[in-house]
Tab-separated table of N, CA, C and O in Angstrom:
chain	number	residue	atom	x	y	z
A	518	MET	N	0.839	-1.182	0.000
A	518	MET	CA	0.000	0.000	0.000
A	518	MET	C	0.884	1.246	0.000
A	518	MET	O	1.132	1.824	-1.031
A	519	PHE	N	1.388	1.667	1.136
A	519	PHE	CA	2.269	2.819	1.248
A	519	PHE	C	3.663	2.289	1.541
A	519	PHE	O	3.951	1.875	2.647
A	520	ARG	N	4.533	2.302	0.539
A	520	ARG	CA	5.845	1.699	0.695
A	520	ARG	C	6.970	2.731	0.634
A	520	ARG	O	8.029	2.464	0.124
A	521	CYS	N	6.744	3.884	1.161
A	521	CYS	CA	7.784	4.905	1.229
A	521	CYS	C	8.645	4.630	2.462
A	521	CYS	O	8.137	4.240	3.512
A	522	ASN	N	9.936	4.807	2.338
A	522	ASN	CA	10.832	4.538	3.459
A	522	ASN	C	10.508	5.388	4.676
A	522	ASN	O	10.598	4.915	5.805
A	523	ALA	N	10.143	6.649	4.475
A	523	ALA	CA	9.822	7.533	5.604
A	523	ALA	C	8.565	7.047	6.319
A	523	ALA	O	8.509	7.045	7.550
A	524	VAL	N	7.568	6.625	5.565
A	524	VAL	CA	6.322	6.143	6.170
A	524	VAL	C	6.581	4.847	6.932
A	524	VAL	O	6.115	4.672	8.063
A	525	ASP	N	7.343	3.945	6.345
A	525	ASP	CA	7.671	2.693	7.029
A	525	ASP	C	8.521	2.949	8.267
A	525	ASP	O	8.362	2.277	9.284
A	526	GLY	N	9.421	3.921	8.180
A	526	GLY	CA	10.260	4.256	9.328
A	526	GLY	C	9.458	4.824	10.482
A	526	GLY	O	9.681	4.457	11.639
A	527	THR	N	8.515	5.708	10.171
A	527	THR	CA	7.687	6.270	11.237
A	527	THR	C	6.788	5.206	11.851
A	527	THR	O	6.530	5.228	13.054
A	528	ARG	N	6.330	4.280	11.042
A	528	ARG	CA	5.526	3.164	11.574
A	528	ARG	C	6.359	2.336	12.538
A	528	ARG	O	5.892	1.974	13.622
A	529	ALA	N	7.588	2.036	12.164
A	529	ALA	CA	8.465	1.232	13.023
A	529	ALA	C	8.749	1.952	14.345
A	529	ALA	O	8.709	1.333	15.416
A	530	VAL	N	9.005	3.259	14.277
A	530	VAL	CA	9.270	4.019	15.499
A	530	VAL	C	8.020	4.083	16.369
A	530	VAL	O	8.095	3.946	17.596
A	531	ALA	N	6.861	4.266	15.756
A	531	ALA	CA	5.607	4.336	16.517
A	531	ALA	C	5.327	3.012	17.227
A	531	ALA	O	4.998	2.995	18.421
A	532	VAL	N	5.462	1.907	16.519
A	532	VAL	CA	5.196	0.599	17.126
A	532	VAL	C	6.219	0.310	18.222
A	532	VAL	O	5.860	-0.154	19.312
A	533	ALA	N	7.494	0.600	17.958
A	533	ALA	CA	8.535	0.329	18.957
A	533	ALA	C	8.345	1.176	20.213
A	533	ALA	O	8.483	0.666	21.337
A	534	SER	N	8.014	2.443	20.046
A	534	SER	CA	7.832	3.295	21.224
A	534	SER	C	6.556	2.923	21.984
A	534	SER	O	6.525	2.985	23.212
A	535	LEU	N	5.516	2.506	21.277
A	535	LEU	CA	4.307	2.046	21.958
A	535	LEU	C	4.590	0.775	22.761
A	535	LEU	O	4.200	0.662	23.925
A	536	LEU	N	5.296	-0.169	22.157
A	536	LEU	CA	5.672	-1.380	22.882
A	536	LEU	C	6.588	-1.047	24.057
A	536	LEU	O	6.480	-1.645	25.133
A	537	GLY	N	7.483	-0.081	23.855
A	537	GLY	CA	8.351	0.355	24.941
A	537	GLY	C	7.575	0.926	26.107
A	537	GLY	O	7.890	0.653	27.270
A	538	LEU	N	6.553	1.722	25.816
A	538	LEU	CA	5.710	2.272	26.884
A	538	LEU	C	4.951	1.175	27.632
A	538	LEU	O	4.808	1.234	28.862
A	539	ILE	N	4.486	0.177	26.915
A	539	ILE	CA	3.769	-0.931	27.554
A	539	ILE	C	4.709	-1.707	28.473
A	539	ILE	O	4.389	-1.959	29.646
A	540	VAL	N	5.870	-2.062	27.959
A	540	VAL	CA	6.838	-2.821	28.760
A	540	VAL	C	7.315	-1.998	29.949
A	540	VAL	O	7.402	-2.498	31.083
A	541	LEU	N	7.620	-0.727	29.720
A	541	LEU	CA	8.071	0.143	30.800
A	541	LEU	C	7.010	0.246	31.888
A	541	LEU	O	7.322	0.136	33.076
A	542	GLY	N	5.768	0.456	31.502
A	542	GLY	CA	4.689	0.580	32.483
A	542	GLY	C	4.523	-0.678	33.323
A	542	GLY	O	4.343	-0.609	34.541
A	543	LEU	N	4.605	-1.830	32.679
A	543	LEU	CA	4.467	-3.084	33.423
A	543	LEU	C	5.651	-3.325	34.353
A	543	LEU	O	5.479	-3.669	35.524
A	544	LEU	N	6.859	-3.146	33.838
A	544	LEU	CA	8.047	-3.350	34.677
A	544	LEU	C	8.088	-2.361	35.827
A	544	LEU	O	8.438	-2.729	36.959
A	545	TRP	N	7.741	-1.121	35.551
A	545	TRP	CA	7.777	-0.065	36.560
A	545	TRP	C	6.844	-0.374	37.715
A	545	TRP	O	7.227	-0.316	38.874
A	546	GLU	N	5.613	-0.704	37.391
A	546	GLU	CA	4.601	-0.870	38.432
A	546	GLU	C	4.587	-2.251	39.086
A	546	GLU	O	4.062	-2.408	40.177
A	547	LEU	N	5.153	-3.248	38.412
A	547	LEU	CA	5.121	-4.595	38.985
A	547	LEU	C	6.446	-5.034	39.602
A	547	LEU	O	6.458	-5.890	40.478
A	548	TRP	N	7.575	-4.433	39.152
A	548	TRP	CA	8.842	-4.967	39.608
A	548	TRP	C	9.868	-3.908	40.000
A	548	TRP	O	10.439	-3.965	41.083
A	549	LEU	N	10.115	-2.923	39.150
A	549	LEU	CA	11.217	-1.988	39.384
A	549	LEU	C	10.956	-1.000	40.513
A	549	LEU	O	11.804	-0.806	41.383
A	550	ALA	N	9.823	-0.323	40.480
A	550	ALA	CA	9.496	0.670	41.513
A	550	ALA	C	7.993	0.672	41.746
A	550	ALA	O	7.307	1.653	41.452
A	551	PRO	N	7.456	-0.430	42.272
A	551	PRO	CA	5.997	-0.529	42.405
A	551	PRO	C	5.438	0.464	43.419
A	551	PRO	O	6.081	0.802	44.402
A	552	THR	N	4.250	0.943	43.111
A	552	THR	CA	3.511	1.804	44.031
A	552	THR	C	2.267	1.047	44.449
A	552	THR	O	1.449	0.658	43.615
A	553	GLY	N	2.137	0.790	45.719
A	553	GLY	CA	0.971	0.050	46.207
A	553	GLY	C	1.071	-1.425	45.893
A	553	GLY	O	2.133	-2.026	45.956
A	554	ARG	N	-0.048	-2.006	45.487
A	554	ARG	CA	-0.110	-3.447	45.215
A	554	ARG	C	-0.002	-3.776	43.736
A	554	ARG	O	-0.396	-4.857	43.318
A	555	GLY	N	0.496	-2.870	42.945
A	555	GLY	CA	0.649	-3.131	41.518
A	555	GLY	C	-0.579	-2.841	40.690
A	555	GLY	O	-0.628	-3.197	39.515
A	556	MET	N	-1.565	-2.199	41.282
A	556	MET	CA	-2.786	-1.903	40.535
A	556	MET	C	-2.561	-0.865	39.438
A	556	MET	O	-3.315	-0.818	38.473
A	557	LEU	N	-1.527	-0.042	39.582
A	557	LEU	CA	-1.246	0.943	38.540
A	557	LEU	C	-0.738	0.304	37.254
A	557	LEU	O	-0.626	0.975	36.234
A	558	ALA	N	-0.451	-0.982	37.277
A	558	ALA	CA	-0.039	-1.675	36.055
A	558	ALA	C	-1.167	-1.692	35.031
A	558	ALA	O	-0.924	-1.823	33.837
A	559	PHE	N	-2.394	-1.547	35.499
A	559	PHE	CA	-3.537	-1.506	34.576
A	559	PHE	C	-3.533	-0.268	33.689
A	559	PHE	O	-4.288	-0.204	32.726
A	560	LYS	N	-2.686	0.696	34.011
A	560	LYS	CA	-2.627	1.912	33.191
A	560	LYS	C	-2.128	1.637	31.782
A	560	LYS	O	-2.329	2.451	30.888
A	561	VAL	N	-1.496	0.488	31.549
A	561	VAL	CA	-0.994	0.183	30.214
A	561	VAL	C	-2.064	-0.432	29.310
A	561	VAL	O	-1.835	-0.562	28.107
A	562	LEU	N	-3.207	-0.802	29.861
A	562	LEU	CA	-4.259	-1.408	29.033
A	562	LEU	C	-4.697	-0.512	27.870
A	562	LEU	O	-4.847	-1.008	26.755
A	563	PRO	N	-4.903	0.799	28.086
A	563	PRO	CA	-5.268	1.631	26.931
A	563	PRO	C	-4.187	1.678	25.848
A	563	PRO	O	-4.488	1.916	24.682
A	564	LEU	N	-2.937	1.419	26.216
A	564	LEU	CA	-1.866	1.404	25.220
A	564	LEU	C	-1.892	0.136	24.373
A	564	LEU	O	-1.389	0.137	23.245
A	565	ALA	N	-2.457	-0.933	24.900
A	565	ALA	CA	-2.517	-2.176	24.139
A	565	ALA	C	-3.585	-2.125	23.044
A	565	ALA	O	-3.465	-2.821	22.032
A	566	LEU	N	-4.591	-1.295	23.222
A	566	LEU	CA	-5.685	-1.219	22.243
A	566	LEU	C	-5.237	-0.761	20.848
A	566	LEU	O	-5.647	-1.363	19.860
A	567	PRO	N	-4.410	0.268	20.716
A	567	PRO	CA	-4.073	0.730	19.371
A	567	PRO	C	-2.982	-0.070	18.669
A	567	PRO	O	-2.691	0.190	17.501
A	568	LEU	N	-2.403	-1.055	19.322
A	568	LEU	CA	-1.292	-1.787	18.714
A	568	LEU	C	-1.686	-2.445	17.395
A	568	LEU	O	-0.971	-2.344	16.398
A	569	ALA	N	-2.841	-3.092	17.363
A	569	ALA	CA	-3.291	-3.743	16.122
A	569	ALA	C	-3.515	-2.718	15.015
A	569	ALA	O	-3.163	-2.961	13.855
A	570	GLY	N	-4.086	-1.567	15.353
A	570	GLY	CA	-4.323	-0.532	14.349
A	570	GLY	C	-3.034	0.035	13.784
A	570	GLY	O	-2.941	0.336	12.588
A	571	LEU	N	-2.025	0.189	14.627
A	571	LEU	CA	-0.736	0.674	14.133
A	571	LEU	C	-0.092	-0.359	13.219
A	571	LEU	O	0.481	-0.010	12.178
A	572	LEU	N	-0.178	-1.626	13.589
A	572	LEU	CA	0.413	-2.681	12.759
A	572	LEU	C	-0.319	-2.828	11.426
A	572	LEU	O	0.294	-3.159	10.416
A	573	LYS	N	-1.628	-2.540	11.419
A	573	LYS	CA	-2.413	-2.632	10.184
A	573	LYS	C	-2.412	-1.318	9.393
A	573	LYS	O	-3.120	-1.199	8.409
A	574	ARG	N	-1.644	-0.340	9.863
A	574	ARG	CA	-1.488	0.958	9.190
A	574	ARG	C	-2.803	1.735	9.086
A	574	ARG	O	-3.057	2.419	8.096
A	575	ARG	N	-3.641	1.670	10.093
A	575	ARG	CA	-4.892	2.417	10.079
A	575	ARG	C	-4.608	3.870	10.453
A	575	ARG	O	-4.171	4.168	11.564
A	576	LEU	N	-4.881	4.758	9.527
A	576	LEU	CA	-4.566	6.166	9.703
A	576	LEU	C	-5.289	6.761	10.905
A	576	LEU	O	-4.721	7.562	11.647
A	577	TYR	N	-6.530	6.363	11.111
A	577	TYR	CA	-7.310	6.869	12.240
A	577	TYR	C	-6.621	6.532	13.572
A	577	TYR	O	-6.603	7.342	14.492
A	578	THR	N	-6.041	5.352	13.661
A	578	THR	CA	-5.366	4.940	14.894
A	578	THR	C	-4.163	5.830	15.165
A	578	THR	O	-3.937	6.244	16.303
A	579	TYR	N	-3.391	6.134	14.145
A	579	TYR	CA	-2.233	7.018	14.321
A	579	TYR	C	-2.680	8.392	14.822
A	579	TYR	O	-1.988	9.013	15.627
A	580	ARG	N	-3.825	8.842	14.346
A	580	ARG	CA	-4.312	10.161	14.764
A	580	ARG	C	-4.699	10.181	16.242
A	580	ARG	O	-4.318	11.080	16.977
A	581	TRP	N	-5.468	9.189	16.698
A	581	TRP	CA	-5.916	9.271	18.091
A	581	TRP	C	-4.839	8.832	19.068
A	581	TRP	O	-4.836	9.268	20.222
A	582	VAL	N	-3.875	8.027	18.638
A	582	VAL	CA	-2.758	7.682	19.521
A	582	VAL	C	-1.911	8.925	19.798
A	582	VAL	O	-1.392	9.098	20.903
A	583	SER	N	-1.806	9.799	18.801
A	583	SER	CA	-1.027	11.024	19.011
A	583	SER	C	-1.681	11.935	20.051
A	583	SER	O	-1.007	12.795	20.621
A	584	LEU	N	-2.951	11.743	20.335
A	584	LEU	CA	-3.625	12.481	21.413
A	584	LEU	C	-3.563	11.717	22.732
A	584	LEU	O	-3.341	12.304	23.790
A	585	LEU	N	-3.746	10.401	22.669
A	585	LEU	CA	-3.715	9.568	23.876
A	585	LEU	C	-2.370	9.638	24.583
A	585	LEU	O	-2.298	9.639	25.814
A	586	VAL	N	-1.307	9.726	23.828
A	586	VAL	CA	0.041	9.668	24.406
A	586	VAL	C	0.319	10.828	25.359
A	586	VAL	O	1.133	10.708	26.273
A	587	TRP	N	-0.404	11.932	25.215
A	587	TRP	CA	-0.165	13.082	26.087
A	587	TRP	C	-0.579	12.800	27.530
A	587	TRP	O	-0.022	13.401	28.454
A	588	LEU	N	-1.503	11.880	27.760
A	588	LEU	CA	-1.843	11.496	29.134
A	588	LEU	C	-0.654	10.830	29.820
A	588	LEU	O	-0.363	11.090	30.991
A	589	TYR	N	0.046	10.001	29.091
A	589	TYR	CA	1.221	9.328	29.645
A	589	TYR	C	2.393	10.294	29.776
A	589	TYR	O	3.200	10.182	30.699
A	590	PHE	N	2.478	11.253	28.871
A	590	PHE	CA	3.504	12.288	28.977
A	590	PHE	C	3.312	13.102	30.256
A	590	PHE	O	4.263	13.360	30.989
A	591	ILE	N	2.065	13.474	30.527
A	591	ILE	CA	1.764	14.238	31.746
A	591	ILE	C	2.122	13.428	32.985
A	591	ILE	O	2.719	13.950	33.929
A	592	GLU	N	1.787	12.141	32.976
A	592	GLU	CA	2.152	11.292	34.111
A	592	GLU	C	3.662	11.266	34.296
A	592	GLU	O	4.178	11.354	35.416
A	593	GLY	N	4.395	11.162	33.195
A	593	GLY	CA	5.848	11.138	33.271
A	593	GLY	C	6.415	12.419	33.838
A	593	GLY	O	7.328	12.397	34.673
A	594	VAL	N	5.886	13.562	33.420
A	594	VAL	CA	6.366	14.852	33.932
A	594	VAL	C	6.072	14.989	35.423
A	594	VAL	O	6.929	15.418	36.202
A	595	VAL	N	4.862	14.605	35.821
A	595	VAL	CA	4.491	14.706	37.238
A	595	VAL	C	5.376	13.805	38.088
A	595	VAL	O	5.902	14.216	39.117
A	596	ARG	N	5.577	12.576	37.635
A	596	ARG	CA	6.375	11.639	38.433
A	596	ARG	C	7.866	11.960	38.370
A	596	ARG	O	8.586	11.702	39.335
A	597	ALA	N	8.340	12.517	37.272
A	597	ALA	CA	9.756	12.904	37.195
A	597	ALA	C	10.056	14.052	38.138
A	597	ALA	O	11.154	14.134	38.701
A	598	SER	N	9.091	14.934	38.306
A	598	SER	CA	9.326	16.081	39.190
A	598	SER	C	9.015	15.774	40.650
A	598	SER	O	9.534	16.444	41.542
A	599	GLY	N	8.202	14.756	40.915
A	599	GLY	CA	7.800	14.472	42.289
A	599	GLY	C	8.471	13.272	42.915
A	599	GLY	O	8.647	13.214	44.126
A	600	ASP	N	8.857	12.298	42.107
A	600	ASP	CA	9.473	11.082	42.632
A	600	ASP	C	10.983	11.254	42.759
A	600	ASP	O	11.568	12.190	42.223
A	601	ARG	N	11.600	10.331	43.441
A	601	ARG	CA	13.053	10.330	43.621
A	601	ARG	C	13.609	8.982	43.191
A	601	ARG	O	12.897	7.982	43.146
A	602	GLY	N	14.869	8.958	42.915
A	602	GLY	CA	15.565	7.708	42.626
A	602	GLY	C	15.178	7.078	41.309
A	602	GLY	O	15.006	7.757	40.291
A	603	LEU	N	15.047	5.762	41.336
A	603	LEU	CA	14.759	4.997	40.123
A	603	LEU	C	13.448	5.413	39.474
A	603	LEU	O	13.343	5.484	38.247
A	604	SER	N	12.448	5.711	40.269
A	604	SER	CA	11.150	6.097	39.727
A	604	SER	C	11.242	7.378	38.883
A	604	SER	O	10.582	7.500	37.858
A	605	ALA	N	12.081	8.326	39.303
A	605	ALA	CA	12.266	9.551	38.529
A	605	ALA	C	12.949	9.252	37.193
A	605	ALA	O	12.613	9.853	36.166
A	606	TRP	N	13.897	8.328	37.201
A	606	TRP	CA	14.563	7.945	35.953
A	606	TRP	C	13.596	7.227	35.013
A	606	TRP	O	13.610	7.463	33.799
A	607	LEU	N	12.772	6.375	35.551
A	607	LEU	CA	11.774	5.688	34.731
A	607	LEU	C	10.778	6.676	34.130
A	607	LEU	O	10.345	6.516	32.987
A	608	ALA	N	10.441	7.694	34.912
A	608	ALA	CA	9.545	8.734	34.394
A	608	ALA	C	10.207	9.484	33.242
A	608	ALA	O	9.540	9.843	32.262
A	609	GLY	N	11.495	9.726	33.345
A	609	GLY	CA	12.219	10.372	32.251
A	609	GLY	C	12.200	9.524	30.989
A	609	GLY	O	12.042	10.042	29.875
A	610	ILE	N	12.355	8.222	31.146
A	610	ILE	CA	12.274	7.321	29.993
A	610	ILE	C	10.873	7.344	29.402
A	610	ILE	O	10.699	7.346	28.175
A	611	GLU	N	9.859	7.408	30.259
A	611	GLU	CA	8.474	7.489	29.780
A	611	GLU	C	8.258	8.765	28.964
A	611	GLU	O	7.610	8.733	27.914
A	612	ILE	N	8.817	9.858	29.409
A	612	ILE	CA	8.695	11.127	28.676
A	612	ILE	C	9.309	11.001	27.291
A	612	ILE	O	8.710	11.403	26.284
A	613	VAL	N	10.499	10.438	27.211
A	613	VAL	CA	11.188	10.283	25.917
A	613	VAL	C	10.381	9.377	24.983
A	613	VAL	O	10.209	9.693	23.796
A	614	LEU	N	9.882	8.264	25.508
A	614	LEU	CA	9.080	7.357	24.680
A	614	LEU	C	7.797	8.028	24.189
A	614	LEU	O	7.383	7.824	23.040
A	615	CYS	N	7.182	8.831	25.036
A	615	CYS	CA	5.969	9.558	24.627
A	615	CYS	C	6.259	10.549	23.512
A	615	CYS	O	5.485	10.657	22.552
A	616	LEU	N	7.355	11.270	23.639
A	616	LEU	CA	7.719	12.231	22.594
A	616	LEU	C	8.038	11.531	21.280
A	616	LEU	O	7.655	12.013	20.204
A	617	LEU	N	8.721	10.393	21.364
A	617	LEU	CA	9.002	9.616	20.152
A	617	LEU	C	7.716	9.120	19.508
A	617	LEU	O	7.557	9.194	18.280
A	618	LEU	N	6.801	8.621	20.315
A	618	LEU	CA	5.534	8.115	19.785
A	618	LEU	C	4.723	9.236	19.139
A	618	LEU	O	4.183	9.067	18.043
A	619	PHE	N	4.651	10.377	19.782
A	619	PHE	CA	3.901	11.485	19.201
A	619	PHE	C	4.511	11.931	17.870
A	619	PHE	O	3.804	12.110	16.881
A	620	ALA	N	5.828	12.116	17.856
A	620	ALA	CA	6.495	12.574	16.632
A	620	ALA	C	6.321	11.552	15.508
A	620	ALA	O	6.043	11.930	14.352
A	621	ALA	N	6.445	10.274	15.815
A	621	ALA	CA	6.298	9.247	14.792
A	621	ALA	C	4.874	9.223	14.236
A	621	ALA	O	4.683	9.118	13.016
A	622	CYS	N	3.884	9.329	15.099
A	622	CYS	CA	2.487	9.335	14.632
A	622	CYS	C	2.185	10.575	13.793
A	622	CYS	O	1.551	10.478	12.742
A	623	ALA	N	2.633	11.727	14.260
A	623	ALA	CA	2.364	12.965	13.516
A	623	ALA	C	3.035	12.941	12.147
A	623	ALA	O	2.421	13.309	11.136
A	624	LEU	N	4.285	12.510	12.097
A	624	LEU	CA	4.985	12.443	10.810
A	624	LEU	C	4.390	11.374	9.901
A	624	LEU	O	4.315	11.562	8.685
A	625	HIS	N	3.968	10.275	10.482
A	625	HIS	CA	3.355	9.213	9.690
A	625	HIS	C	2.093	9.724	8.992
A	625	HIS	O	1.925	9.514	7.790
A	626	VAL	N	1.239	10.398	9.728
A	626	VAL	CA	0.012	10.940	9.145
A	626	VAL	C	0.343	11.973	8.071
A	626	VAL	O	-0.224	11.950	6.975
A	627	ARG	N	1.266	12.837	8.374
A	627	ARG	CA	1.631	13.901	7.417
A	627	ARG	C	2.174	13.309	6.123
A	627	ARG	O	1.773	13.718	5.028
A	628	TRP	N	3.088	12.366	6.227
A	628	TRP	CA	3.694	11.798	5.030
A	628	TRP	C	2.734	10.911	4.260
A	628	TRP	O	2.811	10.839	3.029
A	629	ARG	N	1.816	10.250	4.949
A	629	ARG	CA	0.825	9.466	4.217
A	629	ARG	C	-0.100	10.359	3.415
A	629	ARG	O	-0.437	10.045	2.268
A	630	PHE	N	-0.511	11.497	3.978
A	630	PHE	CA	-1.329	12.444	3.214
A	630	PHE	C	-0.542	13.007	2.037
A	630	PHE	O	-1.080	13.183	0.946
A	631	LYS	N	0.705	13.297	2.257
A	631	LYS	CA	1.550	13.840	1.179
A	631	LYS	C	1.684	12.852	0.032
A	631	LYS	O	1.547	13.217	-1.136
A	632	HIS	N	1.922	11.581	0.353
A	632	HIS	CA	2.086	10.573	-0.680
A	632	HIS	C	0.751	10.228	-1.345
A	632	HIS	O	0.723	9.916	-2.536
A	633	ALA	N	-0.338	10.308	-0.611
A	633	ALA	CA	-1.652	10.064	-1.212
A	633	ALA	C	-1.998	11.169	-2.203
A	633	ALA	O	-2.548	10.902	-3.274
A	634	ALA	N	-1.663	12.419	-1.851
A	634	ALA	CA	-1.923	13.538	-2.761
A	634	ALA	C	-1.053	13.428	-4.003
A	634	ALA	O	-1.513	13.700	-5.123
A	635	ALA	N	0.193	13.004	-3.827
A	635	ALA	CA	1.081	12.844	-4.983
A	635	ALA	C	0.626	11.706	-5.881
A	635	ALA	O	0.727	11.800	-7.113
A	636	ALA	N	0.120	10.643	-5.288
A	636	ALA	CA	-0.355	9.510	-6.075
A	636	ALA	C	-1.638	9.847	-6.842
A	636	ALA	O	-1.874	9.344	-7.938
A	637	ALA	N	-2.459	10.712	-6.243
A	637	ALA	CA	-3.710	11.104	-6.895
A	637	ALA	C	-3.479	12.055	-8.062
A	637	ALA	O	-4.274	12.110	-8.990
A	638	ALA	N	-2.375	12.781	-8.016
A	638	ALA	CA	-2.093	13.771	-9.069
A	638	ALA	C	-1.520	13.158	-10.319
A	638	ALA	O	-1.279	12.069	-10.528
């Protein structure tokens, strides 16, 4: 369908950063720096929903993931500024992964529209 290197690259970065956020969230809350009884691990469930859409290249999924990721970015900023030690470092990693995911989704949508317009012309 869309076989441009830039589009494929942004897809790869989006999927990798989404998987990174899922793994980070689970490791953080269940093993590395758990808060409470591990119930905050459920926060990664909304991240698992768009994975199939990203893998199937659904443009709508890329659009709403670029909005969803800001909730996790906010959590990362709050915890990076309020937590200490390992938890603050994990929050910093969460911030970086969120920024990568947002940039990859935004560029993916932009380049797909650009290539669709070029193909139509």
